[in-house]
Amino acid sequence: MTEYRAPLDDIRFALRHAANIDALAEMAAYAHAEPDLVDGLLDEAGRFFEQVVAPTNRDGDTVGAVRNADGSITTAPGHAKAYGQMCDAGWGGIGFPEEYGGGGLPWLLGIAVQEMMTSANMGFSLCPLLTQGAIDALLHHGTEVQKETYLRKMVTGEWTGTMNLTEPHAGSDVGALTTKAAPAADGSWLITGQKIFITYGDHDMAENIIHLVLARTPGSPPGTKGISLFIVPKFLLNDDGTLGDANDLSCVSIEHKLGIHASPTCVMSYGDNEGAIGYMLGEENQGMHCMFTMMNNARLSVGLEGVALAERAYQQALAYSHERLQGRAIGAEPGTSSPIVDHQDVQRMLLDMRSSIAAIRGLCYRNAEALDIAAASTDDDVRQRADELAALLTPLSKSWGTDLGCELTSIGVQVHGGMGFIEETGAAQHFRDARIAPIYEGTNGIQAIDLVGRKLGLRGGGVIADHLGSIAATVASMDGIAELQSVRTILASALEAVTEATQWLAENAGDMPAVLAGAMAYLDMLAITTGGQILADGAVAARSLGADAAAERALLARFFAANRLAGVPGKVPAVTAGAADLAQARATILS
Amino acid sequence: MKILVCVKRVPAPGAKINVTADGSDVDAAHLGFTTSPHEECAVEGAVQLVEEHSGEVTVLTLGPGESEEQLRYAASVGAAHGVLVEVDGNGWDPQRTAAALTTAIEGIEAERGRFDLILFGNESADAGGFQVGVRVARALGRPMVQGIKGIEASGDGSGEGTITARREIDGGFEVYEIPRPAVLGVMEGLNLPRYPTMKGRLASKKIEIAKLAGHADEGGQSRITLHRPEEAVSETVILGTGAEAAAAVVDVLDELGVL
């Protein structure tokens, strides 16, 4: 087990050279995000998550959240205390409006803080993450009264939030849900039904929980068009805002999971007695629309979980590789054992982790920057372009980020050798915790469908064309830079391959099975190429930051180019294969 | 309750301190700086007293322009005002520092009223002179106790009344009751300083730092040179392995007198 050290230098580099937080501070909405404030907040957040939250990670895994005989949930030792300290410090509210007690700072900075929180303890981080989602939905769709009633306490974290979508037979197909909402005489609604997989559906870290529940009103159309969203508090509020009676809802069990044991994943039952009292959020039958408002943010946050866990796994693997003596490295004194970091294959694994983390962190931060510009630019055209870029990048961040999270934490186990497979080492926890992220918040397969089905067609294909154009500009920016010539060549080949695959998808748009068959391979191609672009941009920018920074960033870009980016052209056949083999397999091998 | 806390910008404790080639000063090129740990507790103690009794905390420092960072840090955990007595270079021994701080405090009090309590760190983390607080208290004609790990204020903490201060001695505590206005030198262990909040950080950006020029005659103490002592090297002697080592272990235990 190693301690977590917030990788502040890498985070700052990504904030300034993958995104451009200083440019955001020039926008009126973020004027107070000056560099010294940003640096001060990062230092402080780093210290807080290192010292207060990271030490709870192990108990979160080994003890986990427990459901007691009386139905209440007790979180793992230290979690409630750490959560209280985090609320006092205000780290959950960085990106939310100042009028509700937030910091009014760019979401990009919030993402950096969220990365540290997630590295420190992913199971813990899910409580603030779900609360953020609920706040987002309330901010965009709540009435003034609803905002006044709930937001302040949720932004500070005194009350937490949940999202209740899934039911036993309504997972990825949310339209199949059956939870009912019946109108009550006073304008509220009575909710009845059961929801599963509800993250932090009940817990002991906050005094109230504001559930957002998707349900059907009487006579609503079938499918996703007939779903409405409701605010269902755990404790109803008295007229003066104090906590009143318990609502008719309960956590009837919690799941036993592969990872994120600190996070109670609840089966929630609403309305076992007279009906749980709820208040409609947004318009009737607009529940899916309300949910999608927060989807870009939430999907990006989940992609970031891959970055965060890979970073913690990397730190642990790097430390172990210096401690563990095994075998004699080439050139070492005869009769001695070398630290395994001296072996070339271990160096390769560690560098694969380090360079891939830099690439995916850069992608997530650039994605967050686009969301910030889309939310606050005063120039309609700039805002529109940023909104489109965020829409394009979000499935890449979510899917590639979470797939890399699994892959890199697995490499972290591998660096530990046999000890990595032993739970006491702690390396396995990161690997287990990472495995949920490709599944929830829209499976990675759904991200690929979103990319080829919705995002490639944005502005008649103009959005993807602009993005590929920006990669071409990165290629050109490396002209004449000797130490980046391999990167230039490999990125140019990858760009050519992505362009070919994009054209094929456009030409075959009428053959939906063929497009969907190649969707995942295409997402990977585009994501890896964008990752290569971001590392190349960083290497070019670092040339003005001194010899050490320039050498380090060039090295990361070269390694990533040779080890991951170079594989991109090899994925073209998987994109353009069509669906015939899949159909044949369905009739034979998969029958 | 009006409280003043005097803080000092010092190299981060635990850092490897290098000396400039001519031995005249600490080489600050690769050093991180922070507030002296005793003084972090002093700021926290002051903020807690104000939370209990109402009032406000002012922080004062004497040092280079960069010391503003320490004042803003104090603001991020609850101080309302910051005053920087800006000085450059060496030659600020405890006597001269205390004289300049005394002048600054008299100026601030003339403008904004008397402080009910002035807190110093027991000693700074770098020079460790143990003098500045005592000298300032003496110059202001106020009672002073050093080594404090507990503070309470009578009444609402303002105006007439007393300060109760505790300090550790072997096997117990000494408790002092001293009239306000008073001066205390506090130590780590007084409390556990809080982390700055996100809101506190934002607020600390907005507070105005008053800047005063530092004037005082040179004190009687001057630095001749600095040098870094050689690092102690620990040695490991392997006495043997397995059963063969037993005799050697017996010898060592015998030598230590435990047999």
Coordinates of C-alpha atoms in Angstrom, one line a residue, chain A residues 68-307:
Chain A
N68 CA -28.1 -2.9 9.5
A69 CA -30.9 -5.0 10.8
D70 CA -33.2 -2.0 11.1
G71 CA -32.6 -1.2 7.4
S72 CA -30.3 1.7 8.0
I73 CA -27.0 1.9 6.2
T74 CA -23.6 2.5 7.9
T75 CA -20.8 3.6 5.7
A76 CA -17.3 2.3 6.3
P77 CA -15.2 3.7 9.2
G78 CA -14.0 7.2 8.7
H79 CA -16.2 7.9 5.7
A80 CA -18.9 10.0 7.4
K81 CA -16.3 12.1 9.2
A82 CA -14.3 12.7 6.0
Y83 CA -17.5 13.6 4.2
G84 CA -18.3 16.1 6.9
Q85 CA -14.9 17.7 6.6
M86 CA -15.2 17.8 2.8
C87 CA -18.5 19.7 3.1
D88 CA -17.0 22.1 5.6
A89 CA -14.1 22.7 3.2
G90 CA -16.6 23.2 0.3
W91 CA -14.9 21.0 -2.2
G92 CA -18.2 19.6 -3.6
G93 CA -19.4 23.0 -4.8
I94 CA -16.6 24.5 -6.8
G95 CA -18.3 24.6 -10.1
F96 CA -21.8 25.6 -8.9
P97 CA -23.3 29.1 -8.8
E98 CA -22.2 31.4 -6.0
E99 CA -25.8 32.3 -5.3
Y100 CA -26.3 28.8 -4.0
G101 CA -23.1 28.7 -2.0
G102 CA -20.8 27.3 -4.8
G103 CA -17.5 28.7 -6.0
G104 CA -18.7 29.9 -9.4
L105 CA -15.5 28.5 -10.8
P106 CA -15.0 26.7 -14.1
W107 CA -16.2 23.1 -14.3
L108 CA -12.7 22.4 -15.5
L109 CA -11.3 23.2 -12.1
G110 CA -14.1 21.2 -10.5
I111 CA -13.0 18.2 -12.7
A112 CA -9.4 18.6 -11.5
V113 CA -10.6 18.5 -7.9
Q114 CA -12.9 15.6 -8.7
E115 CA -10.0 13.6 -10.1
M116 CA -8.1 13.9 -6.8
M117 CA -11.2 13.0 -4.8
T118 CA -11.8 9.9 -7.0
S119 CA -8.1 8.8 -6.7
A120 CA -8.3 9.2 -3.0
N121 CA -11.4 7.0 -2.7
M122 CA -13.6 6.2 -5.6
G123 CA -16.4 4.6 -3.5
F124 CA -16.5 7.8 -1.4
S125 CA -16.5 10.1 -4.4
L126 CA -19.7 8.7 -5.8
C127 CA -21.8 10.4 -3.2
P128 CA -20.7 13.9 -4.2
L129 CA -20.8 12.8 -7.9
L130 CA -24.4 11.7 -7.7
T131 CA -25.3 14.9 -5.8
Q132 CA -23.7 16.9 -8.5
G133 CA -26.0 15.2 -11.1
A134 CA -29.1 16.0 -9.0
I135 CA -28.0 19.6 -8.5
D136 CA -27.5 19.9 -12.3
A137 CA -31.0 18.7 -13.0
L138 CA -32.5 21.0 -10.3
L139 CA -30.5 24.0 -11.7
H140 CA -31.7 23.5 -15.2
H141 CA -35.3 22.4 -14.6
G142 CA -36.3 23.4 -11.1
T143 CA -38.8 26.1 -10.3
E144 CA -37.4 29.0 -8.3
V145 CA -39.1 27.6 -5.2
Q146 CA -37.6 24.2 -5.8
K147 CA -34.1 25.7 -6.3
E148 CA -34.5 27.8 -3.1
T149 CA -35.7 24.8 -1.2
Y150 CA -33.0 22.3 -2.1
L151 CA -30.0 23.7 -3.8
R152 CA -28.2 25.5 -1.1
K153 CA -28.0 22.5 1.2
M154 CA -27.1 20.2 -1.7
V155 CA -24.3 22.5 -3.0
T156 CA -22.7 22.5 0.5
G157 CA -23.2 18.8 0.6
E158 CA -25.4 18.9 3.8
W159 CA -28.0 17.0 1.8
T160 CA -27.0 14.5 -0.9
G161 CA -28.7 13.5 -4.1
T162 CA -29.4 10.4 -6.1
M163 CA -30.6 9.5 -9.5
N164 CA -33.2 6.7 -9.7
L165 CA -33.5 5.4 -13.3
T166 CA -32.9 1.7 -13.3
E167 CA -35.5 -1.0 -12.5
P168 CA -35.1 -4.7 -12.7
H169 CA -36.3 -4.8 -16.3
A170 CA -35.4 -1.3 -17.3
G171 CA -31.6 -0.8 -17.4
S172 CA -30.1 0.6 -20.7
D173 CA -33.7 0.6 -21.9
V174 CA -35.0 3.2 -19.5
G175 CA -38.3 3.5 -21.5
A176 CA -39.4 0.1 -20.0
L177 CA -39.7 1.4 -16.5
T178 CA -42.9 0.9 -14.5
T179 CA -42.7 3.1 -11.4
K180 CA -45.9 5.1 -11.1
A181 CA -46.7 8.6 -10.0
A182 CA -50.3 9.4 -9.1
P183 CA -51.5 13.0 -8.6
A184 CA -52.3 14.0 -5.0
A185 CA -54.9 16.6 -4.1
D186 CA -52.3 19.2 -3.0
G187 CA -50.4 19.2 -6.3
S188 CA -47.7 16.7 -5.1
W189 CA -47.5 13.2 -6.5
L190 CA -47.5 9.8 -4.8
I191 CA -44.7 7.5 -6.1
T192 CA -44.8 3.8 -6.0
G193 CA -42.3 1.3 -7.4
Q194 CA -38.9 -0.3 -7.0
K195 CA -35.6 1.0 -8.2
I196 CA -32.3 -0.9 -8.3
F197 CA -28.6 0.1 -8.5
I198 CA -29.2 3.4 -6.6
T199 CA -25.9 4.7 -5.6
Y200 CA -25.9 6.1 -2.0
G201 CA -29.7 5.5 -2.0
D202 CA -29.3 5.5 1.8
H203 CA -26.4 6.3 4.1
D204 CA -25.3 8.0 7.3
M205 CA -23.1 10.8 5.9
A206 CA -25.8 13.5 5.5
E207 CA -29.0 14.4 7.3
N208 CA -31.3 14.3 4.2
I209 CA -31.2 12.6 0.7
I210 CA -32.9 14.2 -2.2
H211 CA -33.9 11.4 -4.6
L212 CA -34.7 12.2 -8.2
V213 CA -37.0 9.5 -9.4
L214 CA -38.2 8.7 -13.0
A215 CA -41.8 7.5 -13.0
R216 CA -44.9 7.4 -15.2
T217 CA -47.9 9.5 -14.7
P218 CA -51.4 8.1 -15.5
G219 CA -52.1 7.9 -19.2
S220 CA -48.6 8.8 -20.2
P221 CA -47.4 7.5 -23.6
P222 CA -45.3 4.3 -23.6
G223 CA -41.5 4.3 -23.8
T224 CA -39.2 7.2 -23.0
K225 CA -41.8 9.8 -24.1
G226 CA -44.0 9.0 -21.1
I227 CA -41.5 9.4 -18.3
S228 CA -41.5 12.3 -15.8
L229 CA -38.9 13.2 -13.1
F230 CA -39.8 13.7 -9.5
I231 CA -38.0 15.1 -6.4
V232 CA -38.6 12.6 -3.6
P233 CA -36.8 13.6 -0.3
K234 CA -35.9 11.0 2.3
F235 CA -37.3 13.4 4.9
L236 CA -40.1 15.7 4.0
L237 CA -39.6 19.4 4.9
N238 CA -41.7 21.4 7.3
D239 CA -42.9 24.9 6.2
D240 CA -39.9 26.5 7.8
G241 CA -37.5 24.3 5.9
T242 CA -36.6 22.0 8.9
L243 CA -36.7 18.3 8.5
G244 CA -40.1 16.7 9.1
D245 CA -41.6 13.3 8.7
A246 CA -39.8 10.4 7.0
N247 CA -41.1 9.8 3.5
D248 CA -42.6 6.5 2.5
L249 CA -39.4 5.0 1.0
S250 CA -36.7 2.6 2.1
C251 CA -33.6 0.9 1.1
V252 CA -34.6 -2.8 1.1
S253 CA -31.1 -4.2 0.4
I254 CA -27.7 -3.4 -0.8
E255 CA -25.7 -5.2 -3.5
H256 CA -22.5 -7.2 -3.0
K257 CA -20.2 -5.9 -5.7
L258 CA -16.9 -6.6 -7.4
G259 CA -15.6 -3.2 -6.3
I260 CA -16.5 0.3 -5.0
H261 CA -17.5 -1.4 -1.7
A262 CA -17.6 1.9 0.1
S263 CA -20.5 3.0 -2.0
P264 CA -23.9 1.5 -0.9
T265 CA -25.7 0.4 -4.1
C266 CA -29.3 0.2 -3.0
V267 CA -32.5 -1.4 -3.9
M268 CA -35.0 1.4 -3.2
S269 CA -38.7 0.8 -2.5
Y270 CA -41.0 3.8 -2.9
G271 CA -44.6 3.8 -1.6
D272 CA -44.9 0.5 0.3
N273 CA -47.5 2.2 2.4
E274 CA -49.5 5.3 1.4
G275 CA -47.1 6.3 -1.4
A276 CA -43.9 8.3 -1.3
I277 CA -44.5 12.1 -1.7
G278 CA -42.8 13.6 -4.7
Y279 CA -42.7 16.9 -6.6
M280 CA -42.5 17.0 -10.3
L281 CA -39.2 18.4 -11.7
G282 CA -39.6 20.0 -15.1
E283 CA -42.6 19.3 -17.3
E284 CA -44.7 16.2 -17.3
N285 CA -43.3 13.5 -19.8
Q286 CA -40.1 15.4 -20.1
G287 CA -38.2 13.3 -17.6
M288 CA -35.7 11.9 -20.1
H289 CA -34.9 15.3 -21.4
C290 CA -34.2 16.5 -17.8
M291 CA -32.0 13.5 -17.2
F292 CA -30.0 14.2 -20.4
T293 CA -29.3 17.7 -19.3
M294 CA -26.8 16.4 -16.8
M295 CA -25.6 13.5 -19.0
N296 CA -22.6 15.2 -20.6
N297 CA -21.3 16.3 -17.2
A298 CA -21.9 12.9 -15.6
R299 CA -20.4 10.9 -18.5
L300 CA -17.3 13.0 -18.4
S301 CA -17.1 12.5 -14.7
V302 CA -17.2 8.7 -15.1
G303 CA -14.5 8.9 -17.8
L304 CA -12.5 10.7 -15.3
E305 CA -12.8 7.8 -12.9
G306 CA -10.6 5.9 -15.2
V307 CA -8.0 8.6 -15.1

